[in-house]
Coordinates of C-alpha atoms and ligand atoms in Angstrom, one line a residue:
X8 CA -18.3 39.7 -41.5
X9 CA -16.5 41.4 -38.7
X10 CA -18.4 41.3 -35.4
X11 CA -18.4 43.9 -32.7
X12 CA -19.4 41.4 -30.0
X13 CA -17.6 38.4 -28.6
X14 CA -17.9 34.8 -29.7
X15 CA -21.4 34.0 -30.9
X16 CA -22.8 30.8 -32.2
X17 CA -26.2 31.9 -33.4
X18 CA -27.7 33.8 -36.3
X19 CA -28.7 37.4 -35.7
X20 CA -26.7 37.8 -32.6
X21 CA -23.7 37.3 -34.8
X22 CA -23.5 40.9 -35.8
X23 CA -24.6 42.3 -32.4
X24 CA -28.0 43.2 -31.2
X25 CA -30.7 44.6 -33.4
X26 CA -30.8 48.3 -32.7
X27 CA -33.1 51.2 -32.9
X28 CA -31.6 54.6 -33.9
X29 CA -30.5 57.3 -31.6
X30 CA -33.1 59.9 -31.2
X31 CA -30.9 62.8 -32.2
X32 CA -32.8 66.1 -32.7
X33 CA -36.1 64.3 -32.0
X34 CA -38.0 67.5 -31.5
X35 CA -36.8 69.1 -34.7
X36 CA -39.0 66.8 -36.8
X37 CA -42.7 66.6 -37.1
X38 CA -42.6 63.0 -38.4
X39 CA -40.6 60.2 -37.0
X40 CA -39.2 56.8 -38.2
X41 CA -38.1 53.9 -36.1
X42 CA -35.7 51.4 -37.6
X43 CA -34.5 48.0 -36.4
X44 CA -31.8 46.1 -38.1
X45 CA -30.9 42.4 -38.2
X46 CA -28.2 40.3 -39.9
X47 CA -24.8 41.4 -41.2
X48 CA -23.0 44.7 -40.7
X49 CA -23.9 45.5 -44.3
X50 CA -27.5 45.6 -43.2
X51 CA -26.6 47.9 -40.3
X52 CA -24.7 50.2 -42.8
X53 CA -27.7 50.1 -45.1
X54 CA -30.0 51.3 -42.3
X55 CA -27.8 54.4 -42.0
X56 CA -28.3 55.1 -45.7
X57 CA -32.1 54.6 -45.2
X58 CA -31.9 57.0 -42.3
X59 CA -30.2 59.6 -44.4
X60 CA -32.9 59.3 -47.2
X61 CA -35.7 59.6 -44.6
X62 CA -34.1 62.6 -42.9
X63 CA -34.0 64.4 -46.2
X64 CA -37.8 63.8 -46.4
X65 CA -38.3 65.4 -43.0
X66 CA -38.4 62.3 -40.9
X67 CA -36.4 62.3 -37.6
X68 CA -35.2 59.1 -36.0
X69 CA -36.8 57.9 -32.8
X70 CA -36.2 55.1 -30.4
X71 CA -39.7 55.3 -29.2
X72 CA -42.2 53.0 -31.1
X73 CA -45.2 54.9 -29.8
X74 CA -43.8 58.1 -31.3
X75 CA -43.1 56.6 -34.8
X76 CA -45.1 57.4 -37.9
X77 CA -43.1 54.8 -39.8
X78 CA -41.6 51.6 -38.5
X79 CA -38.9 49.8 -40.6
X80 CA -37.4 46.4 -40.0
X81 CA -34.2 45.7 -42.0
X82 CA -34.2 42.0 -42.4
X83 CA -31.9 39.1 -42.9
X84 CA -32.5 35.8 -44.8
X85 CA -29.3 34.0 -44.2
X86 CA -30.7 31.2 -42.1
X87 CA -34.3 30.2 -41.3
X88 CA -33.9 31.3 -37.8
X89 CA -33.0 34.8 -38.8
X90 CA -36.3 35.0 -40.7
X91 CA -38.3 33.6 -37.8
X92 CA -36.8 36.3 -35.5
X93 CA -38.1 39.0 -37.9
X94 CA -41.6 37.4 -38.1
X95 CA -41.8 37.5 -34.3
X96 CA -40.8 41.1 -34.2
X97 CA -43.3 42.0 -36.8
X98 CA -46.1 40.6 -34.6
X99 CA -45.0 43.2 -31.9
X100 CA -45.1 46.0 -34.5
X101 CA -48.5 44.9 -35.7
X102 CA -49.8 45.4 -32.1
X103 CA -48.5 48.9 -32.1
X104 CA -50.2 49.5 -35.4
X105 CA -53.6 48.4 -34.1
X106 CA -53.3 51.1 -31.5
X107 CA -52.2 53.6 -34.1
X108 CA -53.8 52.8 -37.5
X109 CA -52.0 55.7 -39.3
X110 CA -48.7 54.0 -38.7
X111 CA -46.9 52.5 -41.6
X112 CA -44.8 49.3 -41.4
X113 CA -42.1 48.6 -43.9
X114 CA -40.0 45.6 -44.4
X115 CA -36.5 46.3 -45.9
X116 CA -33.5 44.2 -46.9
X117 CA -32.9 40.6 -47.7
X118 CA -36.3 39.1 -46.6
X119 CA -38.1 41.8 -48.6
X120 CA -36.0 40.8 -51.6
X121 CA -36.5 37.1 -51.2
X122 CA -40.2 37.1 -50.6
X123 CA -41.2 40.2 -52.6
X124 CA -44.9 41.0 -52.9
X125 CA -45.7 37.6 -51.3
X126 CA -44.7 39.3 -48.0
X127 CA -47.8 41.4 -48.2
X128 CA -50.1 38.3 -48.5
X129 CA -48.3 36.6 -45.6
X130 CA -48.2 39.7 -43.4
X131 CA -51.3 41.7 -44.0
X132 CA -50.4 44.6 -41.8
X133 CA -47.1 45.4 -43.7
X134 CA -47.4 48.4 -45.9
X135 CA -44.1 48.6 -47.7
X136 CA -41.7 46.0 -49.0
X137 CA -38.3 47.4 -50.2
X138 CA -35.3 45.5 -51.4
X139 CA -31.7 46.5 -50.7
X140 CA -31.1 48.3 -54.0
X141 CA -34.4 50.3 -53.9
X142 CA -33.9 52.6 -51.0
X143 CA -33.8 55.7 -53.2
X144 CA -37.4 55.1 -54.1
X145 CA -38.5 55.2 -50.4
X146 CA -39.9 58.7 -50.6
X147 CA -42.2 57.8 -53.5
X148 CA -43.1 54.5 -51.8
X149 CA -44.0 56.2 -48.5
X150 CA -46.2 58.6 -50.4
X151 CA -47.9 55.7 -52.1
X152 CA -48.4 53.9 -48.8
X153 CA -49.8 57.0 -47.2
X154 CA -52.7 56.9 -49.6
X155 CA -53.5 53.4 -48.3
X156 CA -51.9 51.4 -51.1
X157 CA -49.4 48.7 -50.6
X158 CA -46.0 49.8 -51.9
X159 CA -43.3 47.4 -53.3
X160 CA -39.9 47.9 -54.9
X161 CA -37.6 45.0 -55.0
X162 CA -35.7 45.7 -58.2
X163 CA -32.0 44.8 -58.0
X164 CA -29.5 47.0 -59.7
X165 CA -26.1 46.4 -61.4
X166 CA -25.0 50.0 -60.5
X167 CA -26.4 51.1 -57.2
X168 CA -23.8 51.8 -54.5
X169 CA -25.4 54.7 -52.7
X170 CA -22.0 56.4 -53.2
X171 CA -23.4 59.9 -52.9
X172 CA -25.5 59.4 -49.8
X173 CA -23.9 60.4 -46.6
X174 CA -25.1 57.9 -44.0
X175 CA -26.7 59.2 -40.8
X176 CA -24.9 57.3 -38.0
X177 CA -27.3 55.4 -35.9
X178 CA -26.6 54.4 -32.4
X179 CA -22.9 54.8 -33.1
X180 CA -20.3 54.8 -30.4
X181 CA -18.6 57.7 -32.2
X182 CA -15.4 55.7 -32.3
X183 CA -15.9 53.1 -35.1
X184 CA -17.9 53.6 -38.3
X185 CA -19.0 51.3 -41.0
X186 CA -18.2 52.3 -44.6
X187 CA -19.7 50.2 -47.3
X188 CA -17.3 49.8 -50.3
X189 CA -19.2 47.4 -52.5
X190 CA -22.5 45.6 -52.8
X191 CA -23.7 42.2 -53.9
X192 CA -21.8 39.1 -54.5
X193 CA -20.8 37.0 -57.5
X194 CA -19.5 34.0 -55.7
X195 CA -22.5 31.6 -55.7
X196 CA -21.5 29.5 -52.7
X197 CA -24.1 26.8 -52.9
X198 CA -25.6 27.3 -49.4
X199 CA -25.9 31.1 -49.7
X200 CA -29.0 33.2 -50.4
X201 CA -27.0 36.5 -50.6
X202 CA -26.4 36.5 -54.4
X203 CA -30.2 36.3 -54.8
X204 CA -31.1 38.9 -52.2
X205 CA -28.3 41.4 -52.9
X206 CA -27.6 40.8 -56.5
X207 CA -24.5 41.2 -58.6
X208 CA -21.3 42.5 -57.2
X209 CA -20.4 46.2 -57.8
X210 CA -17.7 48.4 -56.3
X211 CA -18.3 51.9 -55.0
X212 CA -16.3 54.9 -56.3
X213 CA -13.1 55.0 -54.4
X214 CA -13.1 58.8 -54.0
X215 CA -16.4 58.7 -52.3
X216 CA -15.2 56.0 -49.9
X217 CA -12.1 58.0 -49.0
X218 CA -14.2 61.1 -48.5
X219 CA -16.6 59.3 -46.2
X220 CA -13.7 57.9 -44.1
X221 CA -12.1 61.4 -44.0
X222 CA -15.4 62.9 -42.8
X223 CA -15.6 60.2 -40.0
X224 CA -12.1 61.1 -39.0
X225 CA -13.0 64.8 -38.9
X226 CA -16.0 63.9 -36.7
X227 CA -13.7 62.3 -34.1
X228 CA -14.0 58.7 -35.2
X229 CA -10.8 56.7 -35.0
X230 CA -11.7 53.5 -36.8
X231 CA -13.4 52.7 -40.1
X232 CA -14.6 49.3 -41.1
X233 CA -14.7 48.8 -44.8
X234 CA -17.6 46.5 -45.6
X235 CA -18.4 44.2 -48.5
X236 CA -19.6 40.7 -49.0
X237 CA -16.2 40.0 -50.6
X238 CA -13.9 42.9 -50.1
X239 CA -10.9 41.4 -51.9
X240 CA -12.6 41.5 -55.2
X241 CA -13.1 45.3 -54.9
X242 CA -12.0 47.0 -58.1
X243 CA -12.9 50.4 -59.4
X244 CA -11.8 52.0 -62.6
X245 CA -10.8 55.6 -62.0
X246 CA -11.3 56.8 -65.6
X247 CA -9.8 60.3 -65.0
X248 CA -6.5 58.8 -63.9
X249 CA -6.8 55.7 -66.1
X250 CA -6.1 53.6 -63.0
X251 CA -7.8 50.5 -61.6
X252 CA -8.1 50.7 -57.9
X253 CA -7.8 47.3 -56.3
X254 CA -8.7 46.5 -52.7
X255 CA -5.0 46.8 -51.7
X256 CA -4.8 50.2 -53.2
X257 CA -8.0 51.3 -51.6
X258 CA -6.8 50.1 -48.2
X259 CA -3.7 52.1 -48.7
X260 CA -5.6 55.3 -49.6
X261 CA -7.7 55.0 -46.5
X262 CA -4.7 54.2 -44.3
X263 CA -3.0 57.3 -45.5
X264 CA -5.8 59.6 -44.2
X265 CA -4.2 59.6 -40.8
X266 CA -2.0 57.2 -38.8
X267 CA -4.5 57.9 -36.0
X268 CA -7.3 56.3 -38.0
X269 CA -7.5 52.6 -37.8
X270 CA -8.7 50.6 -40.8
X271 CA -10.5 47.3 -40.6
X272 CA -12.3 45.3 -43.3
X273 CA -14.7 42.4 -43.7
X274 CA -15.2 39.9 -45.3
X275 CA -12.4 38.3 -47.2
X276 CA -12.9 35.3 -49.4
X277 CA -9.9 33.0 -49.0
X278 CA -9.7 32.6 -52.8
X279 CA -9.4 36.3 -53.4
X280 CA -7.2 37.7 -50.6
X281 CA -3.9 38.6 -52.3
X282 CA -0.3 38.9 -51.1
X283 CA -0.6 42.5 -52.2
X284 CA -3.3 43.0 -49.5
X285 CA -1.2 41.2 -46.9
X286 CA 1.9 43.3 -47.7
X287 CA -0.2 46.5 -47.6
X288 CA -1.4 45.4 -44.1
X289 CA 2.2 44.9 -43.1
X290 CA 3.2 48.3 -44.4
X291 CA 0.7 50.4 -42.4
X292 CA 0.5 50.1 -38.7
X293 CA -3.0 51.6 -38.6
X294 CA -4.4 48.8 -40.8
X295 CA -5.6 46.3 -38.2
X296 CA -3.9 43.0 -38.0
X297 CA -7.0 41.0 -38.2
X298 CA -8.5 38.9 -41.0
X299 CA -11.9 37.3 -41.1
X300 CA -11.3 34.4 -43.4
X301 CA -14.3 32.1 -43.4
X302 CA -13.4 28.4 -44.1
X303 CA -17.0 27.0 -43.9
X304 CA -15.6 23.4 -44.0
X305 CA -12.3 21.8 -43.6
X306 CA -13.0 19.0 -46.1
X307 CA -12.2 19.4 -49.8
X308 CA -15.2 17.3 -51.0
X309 CA -17.6 19.4 -49.0
X310 CA -15.9 22.6 -50.1
X311 CA -16.4 21.6 -53.6
X312 CA -20.1 20.9 -53.0
X313 CA -20.3 24.3 -51.4
X314 CA -18.7 25.8 -54.5
X315 CA -16.0 27.6 -52.4
X316 CA -13.4 27.1 -55.2
X317 CA -10.6 26.2 -52.8
X318 CA -9.4 23.0 -51.2
X319 CA -8.4 22.2 -47.7
X320 CA -4.7 22.4 -48.6
X321 CA -5.1 25.7 -50.4
X322 CA -6.8 27.2 -47.4
X323 CA -4.1 26.0 -45.1
X324 CA -1.4 27.5 -47.4
X325 CA -3.3 30.8 -47.2
X326 CA -3.2 30.7 -43.4
X327 CA 0.6 29.9 -43.6
X328 CA 1.0 32.9 -45.8
X329 CA -0.8 35.2 -43.4
X330 CA 1.3 34.0 -40.5
X331 CA 4.5 34.5 -42.6
X332 CA 3.8 38.0 -43.8
X333 CA 1.8 39.2 -40.7
X334 CA 3.1 37.4 -37.6
X335 CA 0.6 37.9 -34.7
X336 CA -2.3 38.6 -37.0
X337 CA -5.7 37.6 -35.6
X338 CA -7.7 35.2 -37.8
X339 CA -11.3 34.3 -37.4
X340 CA -13.7 32.1 -39.4
X341 CA -17.2 31.1 -40.2
X342 CA -18.1 27.4 -40.0
X343 CA -21.1 25.5 -41.2
X344 CA -21.8 22.0 -39.7
X345 CA -23.9 19.3 -41.3
X346 CA -23.8 20.5 -44.9
X347 CA -25.5 18.0 -47.3
X348 CA -23.8 14.5 -47.2
X349 CA -21.2 15.5 -44.7
X350 CA -19.7 12.4 -43.0
X351 CA -18.3 12.2 -39.5
X352 CA -14.8 12.0 -40.9
X353 CA -15.4 15.1 -43.0
X354 CA -16.7 16.9 -39.9
X355 CA -13.4 15.8 -38.2
X356 CA -11.5 17.6 -41.0
X357 CA -13.3 20.8 -40.1
X358 CA -12.2 20.3 -36.5
X359 CA -8.6 19.6 -37.6
X360 CA -8.5 22.7 -39.8
X361 CA -9.7 24.8 -36.9
X362 CA -6.8 23.5 -34.8
X363 CA -4.4 24.1 -37.7
X364 CA -5.6 27.7 -38.2
X365 CA -5.7 28.4 -34.5
X366 CA -8.7 30.7 -34.9
X367 CA -9.1 33.4 -32.3
X368 CA -12.8 33.4 -32.9
X369 CA -15.3 31.7 -35.1
X370 CA -19.0 32.2 -36.0
X371 CA -20.5 28.7 -36.1
X372 CA -23.8 27.6 -37.6
X373 CA -25.5 24.4 -38.5
X374 CA -26.6 24.2 -42.1
X375 CA -30.0 25.7 -42.9
X376 CA -31.4 25.1 -46.3
X377 CA -32.4 28.3 -48.1
X378 CA -35.0 28.1 -50.9
X379 CA -33.7 28.9 -54.3
X380 CA -30.0 28.4 -53.5
X381 CA -27.8 26.0 -55.6
X382 CA -27.7 23.5 -52.7
X383 CA -31.4 23.5 -52.3
X384 CA -31.8 22.7 -55.9
X385 CA -29.0 20.2 -56.3
X386 CA -28.6 18.4 -53.0
X387 CA -30.7 16.7 -50.4
X388 CA -30.5 18.3 -46.9
X389 CA -29.9 14.8 -45.5
X390 CA -28.1 15.3 -42.2
X391 CA -30.5 14.9 -39.3
X392 CA -31.0 18.1 -37.2
X393 CA -29.6 16.3 -34.0
X394 CA -26.5 15.4 -35.9
X395 CA -26.0 19.0 -37.2
X396 CA -26.5 20.3 -33.7
X397 CA -24.2 17.8 -32.1
X398 CA -21.5 18.6 -34.6
X399 CA -22.1 22.3 -34.0
X400 CA -21.7 21.7 -30.3
X401 CA -18.4 20.0 -30.9
X402 CA -17.1 22.8 -33.1
X403 CA -18.2 25.4 -30.5
X404 CA -16.5 23.5 -27.7
X405 CA -13.3 23.3 -29.7
X406 CA -13.4 27.0 -30.6
X407 CA -13.9 27.8 -26.9
X408 CA -10.6 26.0 -26.2
X409 CA -8.8 27.7 -29.1
X410 CA -10.1 31.2 -28.0
X411 CA -8.9 30.6 -24.5
X412 CA -5.5 29.4 -25.7
X413 CA -5.2 32.4 -28.0
X414 CA -6.0 34.7 -25.1
X415 CA -3.5 32.9 -22.8
X416 CA -0.8 33.5 -25.4
X417 CA -1.4 37.2 -24.9
X418 CA -0.8 37.2 -21.1
X419 CA 2.0 39.5 -20.3
X420 CA 2.0 41.3 -23.6
X421 CA 1.1 45.0 -24.1
X422 CA -1.3 46.1 -26.8
X423 CA -2.2 49.4 -28.2
X424 CA -5.9 49.7 -27.5
X425 CA -8.5 52.1 -29.0
X426 CA -10.8 53.0 -26.2
X427 CA -14.5 52.5 -27.0
X428 CA -16.1 53.4 -23.6
X429 CA -17.3 51.8 -20.4
X430 CA -17.5 48.0 -20.2
X431 CA -21.0 46.6 -20.2
X432 CA -20.5 44.6 -17.0
X433 CA -18.7 47.2 -14.8
X434 CA -18.9 50.9 -15.5
X435 CA -15.7 51.5 -13.5
X436 CA -13.9 49.5 -16.1
X437 CA -13.5 50.6 -19.7
X438 CA -13.0 48.6 -22.8
X439 CA -11.4 48.8 -26.1
X440 CA -9.9 46.7 -28.8
X441 CA -6.5 45.6 -29.9
X442 CA -5.4 45.7 -33.5
X443 CA -6.2 42.0 -33.6
X444 CA -9.8 42.8 -32.7
X445 CA -9.7 41.4 -29.2
X446 CA -11.7 43.1 -26.5
X447 CA -9.6 44.3 -23.6
X448 CA -11.1 45.5 -20.3
X449 CA -9.1 47.7 -17.8
X450 CA -9.7 50.0 -14.8
X451 CA -10.5 53.5 -16.0
X452 CA -8.0 56.1 -15.0
X453 CA -9.3 59.7 -14.4
X454 CA -9.6 61.8 -17.5
X455 CA -9.7 58.9 -20.0
X456 CA -11.9 59.6 -23.0
X457 CA -13.3 57.3 -25.6
X458 CA -11.5 57.3 -29.0
X459 CA -8.1 57.7 -27.3
X460 CA -5.3 55.2 -27.7
X461 CA -3.7 53.6 -24.6
X462 CA -1.2 50.8 -24.1
X463 CA -2.7 48.0 -22.0
X464 CA -0.7 45.1 -20.5
X465 CA -2.7 41.9 -20.4
X466 CA -2.7 40.5 -16.9
X467 CA -5.6 38.0 -17.0
X468 CA -8.1 36.6 -19.4
X469 CA -11.3 34.7 -19.9
X470 CA -12.2 32.8 -23.1
X471 CA -13.9 35.9 -24.6
X472 CA -12.0 38.9 -23.1
X473 CA -8.5 40.1 -22.2
X474 CA -8.2 41.8 -18.8
X475 CA -5.4 44.3 -18.3
X476 CA -4.0 47.5 -16.9
X477 CA -3.0 50.7 -18.6
X478 CA 0.8 51.2 -18.9
X479 CA 2.3 54.7 -18.9
Ligands
LIG27 N1 -26.8 27.8 -43.4 C1 -26.0 28.1 -42.3 N2 -25.1 29.0 -42.3 C2 -25.0 29.8 -43.4 N3 -24.2 30.9 -43.7 C3 -24.5 31.3 -44.9 N4 -25.6 30.6 -45.4 C4 -25.8 29.7 -44.5 C5 -26.8 28.6 -44.5 N5 -27.6 28.4 -45.5 C6 -23.1 31.3 -42.8 C7 -21.8 31.2 -43.5 C8 -21.4 32.6 -43.9 C9 -22.1 33.3 -42.7 C10 -22.3 34.8 -43.0 O1 -23.3 32.7 -42.5 O2 -20.8 30.7 -42.6 O3 -20.1 32.9 -44.0
LIG28 FE1 -28.3 38.4 -43.9 FE2 -26.7 37.9 -45.9 FE3 -28.6 39.7 -46.3 FE4 -26.5 40.3 -44.7 S1 -26.5 39.9 -46.9 S2 -28.7 40.6 -44.2 S3 -26.1 38.2 -43.8 S4 -28.8 37.5 -45.9

């Protein structure tokens, strides 16, 4: 899914740092919760739903662990390392609990779903285990846990979309907001744990999506990121109007809110992204020209083992189509090295498809077998770890060159940039993003505010960042 940071090769960091919520109105509340999120943007969006449910119950958000009555960790299971990170963090929380025995610790999200009640045996100081479709039951579960019982709800749902819950924005920059448009996934890629942790795919009511985007715009946001595991298979039946709303139609509805509101989306499955979506992107300037199109492997035999349902040639034709309909569109990818039985030649196919696609950015991982997945049941995880890592290093080095070349192609060009705020490295410089999702850093003129649009000419670049100056 779309990342807010620069090129990353590792798990959790892929979607930015774990974060704790902004302590807005801290003193208004008698009880406080602290929440940390790991994994994909979907998980971060879910934490904002959880925050809303907790606030309704009279819990205020805090950044301060010592002040918390409730600590939640929203977890990711996608790779083994993601789970290890969560376990490590739990040991910190358990220390806090020893000093404050009334404190409740809850595990949310994908790891809760994967491990279910087993979590409570493995991690004795955890009080609540709540899966991604069970957040509405949090008030009852907290009550149960307050009486000293362990509380678990990991039921998956075929309907839950939390459509009616207005997320409480946590740690937001006030410029760009996540909007979840669907949940779950029906794809069954053989390496992936998501269908097991997030259940069947379901689309959220389009009217509630548009209303949430409108509310963000009214609050001063200038970018919405429509989120789903597979956004291109979004479809919602509007019975009143007897109309099926496809993803292309939804994109259009959101784009029409205001030309000043940018629209991004993530993630697209190459098999599902349609010409209709590409033409809709071309039609509206405020739909960002950036597509995250995970290839996973560049070899057709491996793609078949992965159950990706496309071939190398089919993927390449999709890239051609994007370049034809949307010249200058940014394309990024996810890549897995060392999948079961992958040969050196097949690994070279992945390198070749990266060159062909000229990715601006990739998220690259070595294969990590996940219990219960199709691949774990059907295939042997037979590529030695050193080989997986060496192939990963090769892919990372190649992407480094491709990213640099992509940035060099932008030298001398001027981009419309949505200003996000001060750059991390130098507060005298500010940063924003181009439509193509590239970070651009530039000297801050007096009076510049975040959420403004400026035109920036690119004068220099590194592998990860464009450097420029504002043009009148
Ligand atoms: N091992 C390594 N990477 C994985 N991904 C998903 N499952 C695994 C796994 N078992 C990667 C894919 C996916 C991204 C979100 O994480 O590249 O697109
Ligand atoms: Fe991690 Fe996937 Fe769950 Fe997101 S959906 S938190 S990436 S396992």
